[in-house]
XYZ file of C-alpha atoms in Angstrom:
667
model
C 23.230 18.793 36.345
C 21.125 21.537 36.226
C 17.984 22.287 38.661
C 16.356 22.603 35.146
C 17.538 19.238 33.302
C 17.141 17.600 36.785
C 13.581 18.176 37.196
C 13.524 16.695 33.851
C 15.738 13.438 34.618
C 13.013 12.450 37.114
C 10.263 13.119 34.788
C 11.528 10.733 32.010
C 12.462 8.161 35.034
C 8.787 8.414 36.424
C 7.230 7.299 33.357
C 10.082 4.455 33.003
C 9.027 3.449 36.347
C 5.119 4.201 35.427
C 5.321 1.446 32.327
C 7.491 -0.474 33.644
C 4.389 -1.635 35.495
C 3.182 -2.268 32.573
C 5.708 -4.448 30.870
C 5.963 -8.336 31.262
C 9.398 -8.907 33.568
C 11.375 -10.103 29.980
C 10.794 -6.968 28.296
C 11.688 -4.537 31.598
C 14.913 -6.758 32.024
C 16.220 -6.386 28.570
C 15.272 -2.668 27.498
C 17.367 -2.754 31.335
C 20.150 -4.643 30.074
C 19.885 -3.239 26.041
C 19.928 0.913 28.354
C 23.152 0.341 29.580
C 25.007 1.884 26.167
C 22.824 4.530 25.685
C 24.548 7.326 27.555
C 27.378 7.358 25.009
C 25.456 6.756 22.374
C 23.053 9.772 22.678
C 25.550 11.778 24.141
C 26.195 14.755 21.099
C 22.002 14.871 22.296
C 20.187 18.054 23.494
C 19.357 16.471 26.877
C 16.012 17.547 25.984
C 16.393 15.263 22.294
C 17.923 12.269 24.956
C 14.855 12.328 27.340
C 12.600 12.171 23.962
C 14.718 9.026 22.496
C 14.683 7.219 26.870
C 10.330 7.611 26.557
C 9.884 6.376 23.596
C 12.090 3.153 23.986
C 9.992 2.515 26.901
C 6.982 4.041 26.027
C 7.292 1.366 23.119
C 9.420 -1.763 23.954
C 6.750 -4.074 24.770
C 5.835 -4.100 21.584
C 9.571 -4.853 20.216
C 9.643 -7.087 22.117
C 6.507 -8.560 21.735
C 7.156 -8.866 17.360
C 10.892 -10.284 18.190
C 10.535 -12.603 21.163
C 8.022 -15.010 18.737
C 11.135 -15.151 16.010
C 14.517 -14.322 17.451
C 13.802 -15.374 21.173
C 14.969 -18.408 21.284
C 18.220 -17.562 20.072
C 21.372 -17.559 22.413
C 22.303 -14.051 21.459
C 18.996 -12.133 21.584
C 20.161 -9.805 23.948
C 23.069 -8.999 22.225
C 20.558 -8.601 18.610
C 18.140 -6.444 21.449
C 21.285 -4.039 22.453
C 22.153 -4.157 18.898
C 19.622 -3.213 17.615
C 18.800 -0.317 20.372
C 21.702 1.462 19.601
C 21.439 1.015 16.586
C 17.945 3.248 16.586
C 19.919 5.741 18.771
C 21.876 6.367 16.276
C 19.862 6.745 13.990
C 17.622 9.258 16.356
C 20.949 11.251 16.643
C 21.686 11.541 13.181
C 17.842 12.116 12.258
C 17.921 16.272 10.882
C 16.820 18.754 13.133
C 13.446 19.139 11.006
C 12.198 15.830 10.646
C 12.461 15.842 15.183
C 10.191 18.246 15.383
C 7.734 16.272 12.666
C 8.322 13.821 14.686
C 7.044 15.509 17.739
C 3.522 16.422 15.388
C 3.476 13.325 14.370
C 3.489 12.185 17.871
C 1.155 14.831 19.203
C -1.034 13.919 16.069
C -0.841 10.287 15.443
C -4.268 9.973 13.471
C -2.462 12.363 10.577
C -3.169 10.268 8.271
C -6.607 9.011 8.762
C -7.928 12.830 8.182
C -10.332 13.546 5.453
C -8.050 15.861 3.950
C -6.092 12.662 2.777
C -5.204 12.629 -0.926
C -2.776 10.025 -2.828
C -1.138 10.309 -6.064
C 0.927 7.573 -6.925
C 3.315 6.804 -9.948
C 6.619 6.155 -12.028
C 9.333 9.193 -12.018
C 10.661 8.263 -15.280
C 7.124 8.199 -16.386
C 6.155 11.463 -14.601
C 8.774 13.900 -15.076
C 11.916 11.444 -16.310
C 14.020 12.665 -12.700
C 13.533 13.285 -9.094
C 15.107 17.431 -9.947
C 12.299 17.525 -12.760
C 9.669 16.320 -10.365
C 9.652 19.334 -8.949
C 8.135 21.964 -12.130
C 5.046 19.863 -11.006
C 4.435 20.621 -7.845
C 1.231 23.060 -8.483
C -0.058 21.058 -10.221
C 0.142 18.186 -6.878
C -1.084 21.017 -4.719
C -3.670 22.080 -6.818
C -5.089 18.343 -7.099
C -5.295 18.585 -2.813
C -2.518 15.546 -3.105
C -1.012 15.172 0.449
C 0.641 11.985 0.132
C 2.316 10.792 -2.875
C 3.775 7.181 -3.792
C 7.607 7.553 -6.128
C 8.154 4.511 -7.695
C 10.775 3.096 -8.837
C 13.381 4.968 -6.686
C 16.248 2.914 -5.472
C 18.946 1.155 -7.260
C 17.588 -1.897 -9.681
C 19.191 -4.432 -12.023
C 19.329 -3.235 -15.882
C 16.772 -4.845 -17.216
C 14.431 -7.333 -16.593
C 13.343 -5.769 -12.617
C 9.768 -6.742 -12.121
C 9.595 -3.103 -11.995
C 12.360 -1.738 -10.353
C 11.870 -4.728 -7.200
C 14.763 -6.108 -8.335
C 16.907 -4.078 -5.770
C 20.476 -3.828 -6.141
C 21.191 -1.563 -3.519
C 18.377 -1.000 -0.705
C 20.753 2.845 -0.043
C 20.854 4.417 -3.303
C 18.506 5.987 -5.454
C 18.976 4.487 -9.585
C 21.081 6.713 -11.446
C 19.235 7.055 -14.177
C 16.401 9.363 -11.671
C 19.433 10.965 -9.537
C 20.670 10.710 -6.702
C 19.973 10.844 -2.833
C 20.265 14.303 -2.334
C 18.504 14.576 -4.439
C 15.354 12.641 -3.048
C 16.462 14.373 0.297
C 15.464 17.755 -1.556
C 12.605 16.615 -3.074
C 11.574 15.144 0.234
C 12.157 18.485 1.669
C 10.198 20.792 -1.201
C 6.933 17.892 -0.505
C 6.718 17.843 3.260
C 6.768 22.878 2.713
C 3.743 21.514 0.562
C 2.061 19.781 3.526
C 2.509 16.746 1.105
C 5.013 13.063 3.003
C 6.005 11.089 -0.015
C 6.114 6.746 -0.043
C 8.496 4.846 -1.699
C 9.538 1.759 -1.962
C 11.181 -0.837 0.813
C 11.253 -4.422 -0.707
C 10.993 -6.601 2.503
C 10.954 -10.075 0.196
C 13.820 -9.771 -1.789
C 16.353 -8.606 -3.628
C 18.577 -8.506 -6.737
C 20.748 -11.152 -7.670
C 22.927 -8.719 -8.206
C 22.753 -6.908 -4.664
C 26.577 -7.049 -2.595
C 24.822 -9.137 -0.059
C 23.549 -11.692 -2.736
C 27.002 -11.814 -4.933
C 28.427 -12.568 -1.988
C 26.459 -15.698 -0.778
C 27.718 -16.524 -4.880
C 31.052 -16.171 -4.284
C 31.298 -19.306 -1.291
C 30.692 -16.632 1.662
C 28.711 -18.321 4.836
C 27.432 -15.001 6.894
C 25.980 -14.309 3.415
C 24.233 -17.292 2.259
C 22.291 -17.271 5.113
C 20.683 -14.378 4.257
C 18.934 -16.223 1.892
C 17.535 -19.327 1.258
C 20.055 -21.991 -0.557
C 20.152 -25.378 -0.978
C 22.671 -28.003 -1.743
C 20.055 -30.225 -3.668
C 16.436 -30.800 -4.979
C 15.321 -32.836 -1.622
C 13.774 -29.673 0.429
C 12.899 -26.908 -2.639
C 11.494 -30.232 -4.300
C 9.554 -30.685 -0.255
C 8.636 -27.344 -0.647
C 7.371 -27.034 -4.039
C 4.222 -29.612 -2.865
C 1.959 -26.742 -0.767
C 3.399 -23.735 -2.894
C 1.263 -21.610 -5.646
C 3.244 -19.763 -8.514
C 3.398 -15.832 -8.718
C 4.632 -16.084 -12.185
C 3.329 -19.388 -13.476
C 4.122 -17.974 -17.488
C 7.694 -16.988 -17.450
C 9.193 -17.439 -13.677
C 7.623 -21.084 -12.875
C 8.693 -22.744 -9.611
C 9.573 -21.553 -6.622
C 13.490 -21.755 -7.191
C 15.939 -21.486 -8.821
C 19.515 -23.372 -9.354
C 22.445 -20.750 -8.827
C 25.064 -22.226 -11.542
C 27.927 -19.520 -9.618
C 27.165 -21.208 -5.796
C 25.760 -24.910 -6.907
C 22.886 -24.377 -4.817
C 19.112 -24.023 -5.521
C 18.016 -20.615 -4.361
C 14.512 -19.544 -3.400
C 12.831 -17.392 -5.723
C 9.489 -15.960 -5.417
C 8.831 -13.797 -8.508
C 11.677 -14.164 -10.534
C 14.904 -15.374 -10.625
C 16.743 -12.538 -10.661
C 14.901 -11.695 -7.119
C 16.501 -13.868 -4.634
C 13.989 -14.644 -1.256
C 15.753 -12.785 2.343
C 15.557 -15.491 4.701
C 13.889 -13.578 7.972
C 14.730 -16.238 10.581
C 18.071 -14.974 10.640
C 18.102 -12.093 12.674
C 21.013 -10.620 10.917
C 18.362 -9.878 8.191
C 16.021 -7.686 10.353
C 19.298 -5.392 11.532
C 19.926 -4.503 7.450
C 16.223 -3.484 7.145
C 15.239 -1.483 9.937
C 19.146 0.358 9.551
C 18.040 0.721 5.673
C 14.962 1.782 6.923
C 16.698 4.181 9.201
C 19.132 6.362 6.311
C 16.349 6.497 3.773
C 13.382 8.279 6.665
C 16.131 10.662 8.000
C 16.495 11.804 4.487
C 12.988 12.291 4.877
C 10.986 9.640 3.512
C 7.492 9.882 5.752
C 5.556 6.451 4.496
C 7.470 2.967 3.769
C 5.134 0.435 1.008
C 5.773 -2.560 2.539
C 6.684 -4.714 -0.603
C 5.703 -8.331 -0.833
C 4.994 -8.794 3.144
C 2.732 -11.815 3.111
C 5.811 -14.119 1.378
C 8.606 -12.718 4.091
C 8.674 -16.727 6.247
C 8.832 -19.616 4.791
C 6.989 -22.892 6.422
C 6.726 -26.602 5.177
C 3.591 -27.739 3.993
C 2.125 -24.530 3.446
C 1.890 -21.927 0.473
C 4.920 -20.111 2.825
C 2.016 -16.685 3.051
C 0.777 -14.736 5.627
C 2.612 -16.417 8.514
C 2.547 -15.620 12.148
C 6.081 -14.480 12.431
C 5.137 -11.491 9.265
C 2.724 -10.186 11.783
C 5.682 -10.255 14.502
C 8.322 -8.702 11.874
C 6.124 -5.595 10.714
C 4.873 -4.998 14.541
C 8.488 -4.864 15.503
C 9.612 -3.468 12.335
C 6.744 -0.687 12.732
C 7.684 -0.210 16.638
C 11.443 1.000 15.436
C 10.376 3.428 13.695
C 7.959 4.802 16.420
C 10.890 5.149 18.592
C 13.148 6.490 16.335
C 12.114 8.216 13.731
C 7.813 8.419 15.231
C 6.668 10.275 11.698
C 6.695 7.458 9.758
C 4.022 5.632 8.851
C 4.269 1.980 7.703
C 2.536 0.174 4.535
C 1.635 -3.596 3.668
C 1.219 -4.223 0.291
C -0.246 -7.512 0.502
C -2.538 -8.795 -2.171
C -4.388 -11.139 -0.219
C -7.649 -13.028 0.787
C -10.036 -10.582 2.840
C -9.383 -13.581 5.879
C -5.547 -13.134 5.739
C -6.081 -9.257 4.568
C -7.058 -7.796 8.382
C -4.931 -9.364 9.853
C -2.211 -6.771 8.439
C -3.588 -4.515 11.375
C -2.936 -6.698 13.870
C -6.045 -8.716 15.230
C -5.810 -10.920 18.191
C -2.311 -9.735 19.939
C -1.350 -8.513 17.706
C -4.150 -5.388 17.523
C -3.473 -2.117 15.963
C -0.289 -2.951 15.684
C 0.558 -4.142 12.490
C 0.824 -1.417 10.312
C -1.081 2.046 10.034
C -2.501 1.078 6.306
C -3.089 -1.248 3.913
C -4.243 -2.023 0.466
C -7.853 -2.729 0.172
C -7.851 -4.527 -2.489
C -11.156 -5.907 -1.773
C -12.983 -3.033 -2.657
C -11.128 -2.998 -6.082
C -11.826 -6.321 -7.049
C -15.665 -5.789 -6.184
C -15.921 -2.408 -8.318
C -14.288 -4.056 -11.144
C -16.630 -6.967 -10.762
C -19.804 -5.227 -10.262
C -19.072 -2.774 -12.914
C -18.854 -5.985 -15.567
C -21.500 -7.846 -14.154
C -24.178 -4.723 -13.371
C -25.019 -6.557 -10.322
C -23.909 -5.459 -6.919
C -24.430 -7.827 -4.655
C -21.953 -9.984 -4.391
C -20.236 -6.442 -3.931
C -22.126 -6.500 -1.036
C -22.132 -9.416 0.435
C -18.148 -9.901 0.460
C -17.242 -6.067 2.074
C -20.514 -6.804 4.620
C -18.488 -9.407 5.611
C -14.797 -7.363 6.484
C -14.548 -6.989 10.624
C -14.415 -4.210 12.050
C -10.122 -3.378 11.494
C -8.780 -0.991 14.691
C -8.997 2.694 14.842
C -5.900 3.531 14.877
C -5.523 2.430 10.723
C -6.848 3.294 7.222
C -7.290 0.976 3.959
C -5.714 2.969 1.281
C -7.987 2.910 -1.085
C -7.679 1.960 -4.679
C -8.959 1.467 -8.489
C -5.760 0.055 -9.665
C -2.530 0.449 -9.110
C 0.740 -0.087 -11.329
C 0.849 -3.988 -10.760
C -2.311 -6.246 -12.623
C -5.623 -6.951 -11.495
C -6.069 -10.363 -10.019
C -9.380 -11.652 -9.332
C -9.517 -12.406 -5.621
C -13.320 -13.561 -4.944
C -14.142 -15.842 -2.254
C -16.128 -19.014 -3.193
C -18.149 -19.047 0.138
C -19.025 -15.260 -1.302
C -19.887 -16.262 -4.498
C -21.588 -18.837 -2.903
C -24.050 -16.448 -1.080
C -25.286 -14.744 -4.089
C -25.678 -18.118 -6.113
C -22.315 -16.914 -8.643
C -20.087 -20.037 -9.514
C -16.503 -18.503 -7.736
C -14.304 -19.641 -10.771
C -17.021 -19.213 -13.757
C -17.219 -15.720 -11.780
C -13.530 -15.039 -12.436
C -13.075 -16.925 -16.057
C -16.294 -13.986 -16.996
C -14.038 -11.184 -14.885
C -10.914 -11.771 -17.402
C -13.399 -12.334 -20.026
C -14.644 -9.268 -19.932
C -11.961 -6.461 -19.193
C -9.499 -8.193 -21.625
C -12.161 -7.630 -23.807
C -13.016 -10.779 -25.548
C -16.598 -10.934 -23.422
C -19.059 -10.145 -26.261
C -20.509 -6.731 -25.742
C -17.639 -5.417 -23.071
C -16.534 -2.150 -22.866
C -13.309 -2.719 -21.754
C -10.198 -2.884 -23.305
C -6.958 -4.433 -21.807
C -4.878 -7.085 -21.417
C -4.275 -10.778 -19.954
C -1.127 -11.442 -17.512
C -0.237 -14.598 -16.440
C -2.683 -16.946 -17.740
C -2.429 -19.917 -15.096
C -3.978 -23.222 -17.283
C -3.793 -25.150 -14.255
C -6.172 -23.287 -12.470
C -7.420 -21.258 -14.945
C -6.255 -17.780 -13.337
C -5.837 -15.155 -15.445
C -5.167 -11.694 -14.225
C -5.579 -8.246 -16.221
C -3.687 -5.031 -16.941
C -5.477 -1.678 -18.097
C -5.245 2.046 -17.541
C -8.390 3.182 -15.052
C -9.649 5.018 -18.555
C -9.618 1.964 -21.142
C -10.858 -0.433 -18.369
C -13.772 1.729 -18.206
C -14.688 1.789 -21.659
C -13.492 5.215 -22.557
C -10.335 3.544 -25.426
C -13.117 1.436 -26.968
C -15.515 4.562 -26.700
C -12.966 6.678 -28.904
C -12.052 4.631 -30.846
C -15.647 4.548 -32.178
C -16.046 8.140 -31.965
C -19.997 7.723 -30.570
C -20.205 10.417 -28.173
C -22.892 8.377 -26.237
C -20.337 6.003 -24.800
C -17.212 8.761 -24.011
C -20.384 9.413 -21.722
C -20.730 6.408 -19.855
C -17.694 6.255 -19.973
C -16.709 9.345 -18.321
C -19.065 8.641 -15.426
C -17.748 4.901 -14.582
C -14.479 6.894 -14.068
C -15.718 9.544 -12.122
C -18.297 6.385 -9.953
C -14.988 4.561 -9.210
C -13.022 7.927 -7.496
C -15.630 8.923 -6.073
C -16.261 5.059 -4.361
C -12.642 5.396 -3.173
C -12.277 8.848 -2.229
C -15.901 7.509 0.434
C -14.899 5.082 1.289
C -13.067 6.673 4.282
C -8.987 5.818 4.749
C -6.599 7.580 1.788
C -7.853 7.845 -2.060
C -4.678 6.660 -3.963
C -4.883 8.339 -7.354
C -2.374 6.192 -10.043
C -1.042 9.114 -12.230
C -2.932 10.279 -15.493
C -6.208 8.673 -14.310
C -7.493 11.678 -13.059
C -7.201 13.086 -17.023
C -8.359 9.881 -18.792
C -4.726 8.414 -19.535
C -5.691 5.234 -23.023
C -3.404 2.330 -22.445
C 0.321 2.411 -23.466
C 1.097 -0.089 -26.807
C 4.104 1.136 -27.383
C 5.716 -0.591 -24.074
C 6.339 -3.948 -26.413
C 8.723 -1.711 -28.167
C 11.283 -0.579 -25.578
C 13.081 -4.181 -24.748
C 13.850 -3.015 -21.136
C 9.048 -3.645 -21.202
C 8.741 -5.698 -23.285
C 8.309 -8.524 -21.714
C 6.523 -7.328 -18.830
C 3.061 -6.360 -20.189
C 2.356 -4.250 -17.086
C 3.783 -1.721 -18.757
C 0.683 -1.354 -21.041
C -1.443 0.573 -18.213
C 2.290 2.500 -16.967
C 1.805 5.451 -19.105
C 3.828 8.517 -19.588
C 2.578 11.538 -18.402
C 0.675 13.688 -21.140
C 1.378 17.176 -20.059
C -0.736 18.372 -22.924
C -3.591 16.929 -21.355
C -2.570 18.890 -18.129
C -2.682 22.328 -19.908
C -5.928 21.118 -20.848
C -7.313 19.966 -17.747
C -9.634 23.070 -17.345
C -11.101 22.600 -21.173
C -14.402 21.681 -19.910
C -15.180 20.386 -23.729
C -12.245 18.175 -23.329
C -12.814 14.643 -22.270
C -10.076 15.523 -20.256
C -11.282 18.799 -18.830
C -14.725 16.720 -17.903
C -12.888 14.309 -16.048
C -10.694 16.225 -14.080
C -13.366 18.645 -13.368
C -15.549 15.999 -12.015
C -12.306 14.847 -10.431
C -12.052 17.693 -8.293
C -15.323 18.197 -7.032
C -15.422 14.784 -5.566
C -12.022 15.642 -3.652
C -12.860 19.551 -2.567
C -16.545 17.421 -1.179
C -13.947 14.529 0.798
C -11.778 17.730 1.978
C -15.162 18.900 3.606
C -16.860 15.706 5.479
C -15.785 14.591 8.072
C -17.385 11.573 7.892
C -14.717 10.364 5.780
C -12.454 10.378 8.860
C -10.712 7.157 8.490
C -11.421 6.392 12.044
C -14.791 6.012 11.668
C -16.721 3.209 11.512
C -18.050 2.766 7.165
C -20.923 -0.109 6.832
C -22.503 -1.385 3.880
C -25.963 -1.165 3.780
C -28.049 -3.826 2.151
C -30.541 -1.607 0.215
C -32.126 -4.846 -1.176
C -31.229 -3.091 -4.803
C -29.185 -5.245 -7.664
C -27.381 -2.855 -8.971
C -26.699 -0.085 -6.290
C -24.163 -0.761 -3.864
C -24.654 1.575 -0.204
C -22.650 2.461 2.456
C -22.816 4.496 5.575
C -20.261 6.423 7.160
C -20.756 6.602 10.988
C -20.331 10.056 12.957
C -21.209 11.934 15.922
C -22.233 15.170 14.097
C -24.333 12.238 11.348
C -24.161 9.298 8.870
C -23.144 9.599 5.445
C -24.663 7.442 3.265
C -22.987 7.115 -0.286
C -24.838 5.133 -3.046
C -23.778 3.981 -6.413
C -25.322 2.983 -9.334
C -23.296 0.365 -11.298
C -25.523 0.198 -13.903
C -26.294 1.959 -17.158
C -29.784 2.724 -17.037
C -31.822 5.094 -14.584
C -31.968 3.207 -11.321
C -34.685 3.737 -8.417
C -34.300 3.145 -4.581
C -36.603 2.848 -1.901
C -35.096 5.254 0.812
C -36.592 3.524 3.825
C -33.514 2.215 4.320
C -31.834 5.287 4.355
C -34.421 6.902 6.756
C -33.710 4.354 9.322
C -29.911 4.503 8.922
C -30.387 8.481 10.608
C -30.525 9.809 6.891
C -34.062 11.966 7.027
C -33.837 15.195 4.519
C -31.401 14.115 1.834
C -28.824 16.632 0.592
C -26.747 15.232 -1.794
C -22.615 17.403 -1.096
C -21.601 16.246 -4.448
C -23.605 18.270 -6.633
C -24.975 20.920 -2.837
C -28.900 20.210 -3.731
C -31.475 18.523 -2.516
C -32.409 14.215 -3.890
C -36.581 14.808 -4.250
C -38.355 12.343 -3.120
C -41.580 10.886 -4.511
C -43.391 7.432 -2.955
C -40.498 7.393 -0.962
C -38.287 6.539 -4.400
C -35.024 7.879 -5.637
C -34.331 8.569 -9.049
C -30.036 7.339 -9.627
C -29.350 8.383 -13.254
C -26.643 5.798 -15.315
C -23.564 5.418 -13.106
C -24.806 8.171 -10.554
C -22.913 8.646 -7.334
C -24.760 10.318 -4.144
C -23.453 11.524 -0.749
C -26.199 11.775 0.705
C -25.991 13.501 4.246
């Protein structure tokens, strides 16, 4: 050993020794046992990379151990499982391309990279955006012009033919869907995006796989090993017992939570559809399989995993089998695996759950800040649509004020809509607090956005009407739900103006809330509902394709014509994004407070920052409103300068005026 490498080895040993004092005795002993085989596993790496892996392993092992011990620690083979996991991480770190190892170091040095105010996400189905992965290259200039730094590519991995839940019935976690290209195409595209400062996100479906997946096919054929990968029952006794407390996700076309598999003769847990088999995460082999997949995709250049349907990962009799404590243990362990072997990778939790449960996906209590890097702010989305329909922000102010503080190391994914339906996750307690009946308000919102409510401007569709509890979710693009489709159909310029202002209000809200604003493809241009989905046999049974239109590249080409609707929208959107990039208060690490200014039509937030507070004020009504500025003064906003328009706001008798659907970023 050279003198330099000997010195480096001493430094690594000292680092591990310091972290040994921070570990529990059980974790330290487990680490020592699991590390014995590392010399051979890492032998193909240069000394510096070996040291980096060992340093990260020592730094994060306690988090890994704490996540896995409650789930698998009672098993006799726990030590063997942990050693296999460490060797698996080492294997993929050895295989990791040099360019990605450099990115790992960058992210080690800048762990808050995803919290920056310059972050902007763009989300699309590849088939709707460009047809194939290799055709996405043709539109990188457009994405860069928008300021996109995060790209969520949807329906990338191989899914079953025919019905596939929008691509979420995966038949091969390791293989790109042949209709979109190859793994090599995905790797090349990730490289192109990375060169332009854009991080690629893809879906990793954790709760289930397709019944055509090799694991499921082996289980159907009677392979006992793979039957343990799923929840399979000889009769209906246990399924019926579980069913008593389980809700239905798709009550119209997939009632119940269990399906009889005729080939095996067993009942299979199928939360979503009969062709999506729930994985049994109580089996550590499932954990190892998913980690293996995760690292393989990370080594292709994927930087963010959207962890799909995570709320459903753990089953417990007598509960709704959602948001169980083991879910957060498993997510902490998965995130820690990435921290050790692919630190450039971030995790996003897809948990569309009630507010009290939602915050747990960042980690509370012993999981504080350890579960995921970011999660969808479902409540912000729901409250936007609620206030837009009612022209009243009291419920929005109440509900969002109740959110607890988030860890400083995370970020919300803020959005107005996504590829999925909109469910009215409004808590009865919040509704009661502002004098509303929760059930009646949810019914109103469904009627309003389906266009059934008299005087509604929205054009949407009803999704999964549950007649037992009255739940009716809604489909529709941002533009159609905001009134643009109706206004264009009626040829009414005044209504078109109002619809454009509503859309820009939504963009300003999610861009001014901190976190990572996520724009669904075409919303920057005002794409309308696509009713032709019903002509496609693969889509006809799933009305969510109503709001998954094909990208209109003619509108993209027309985006700088400020006389056109798409030009007006794109110009307004671009101004919001450009302003956000220059506003330090919108970095996600700083606190966002909801201000109750005592006005029923205005929603106001304060983004705190050492350089001063940014107050964002939004008018959710179609008429001019007036705001007393005293609450703004009390928040530290003394001279009212609007960053969005670059002008001073005039104050008369301590009151400022806001036009219909106005948005102000005051500093």
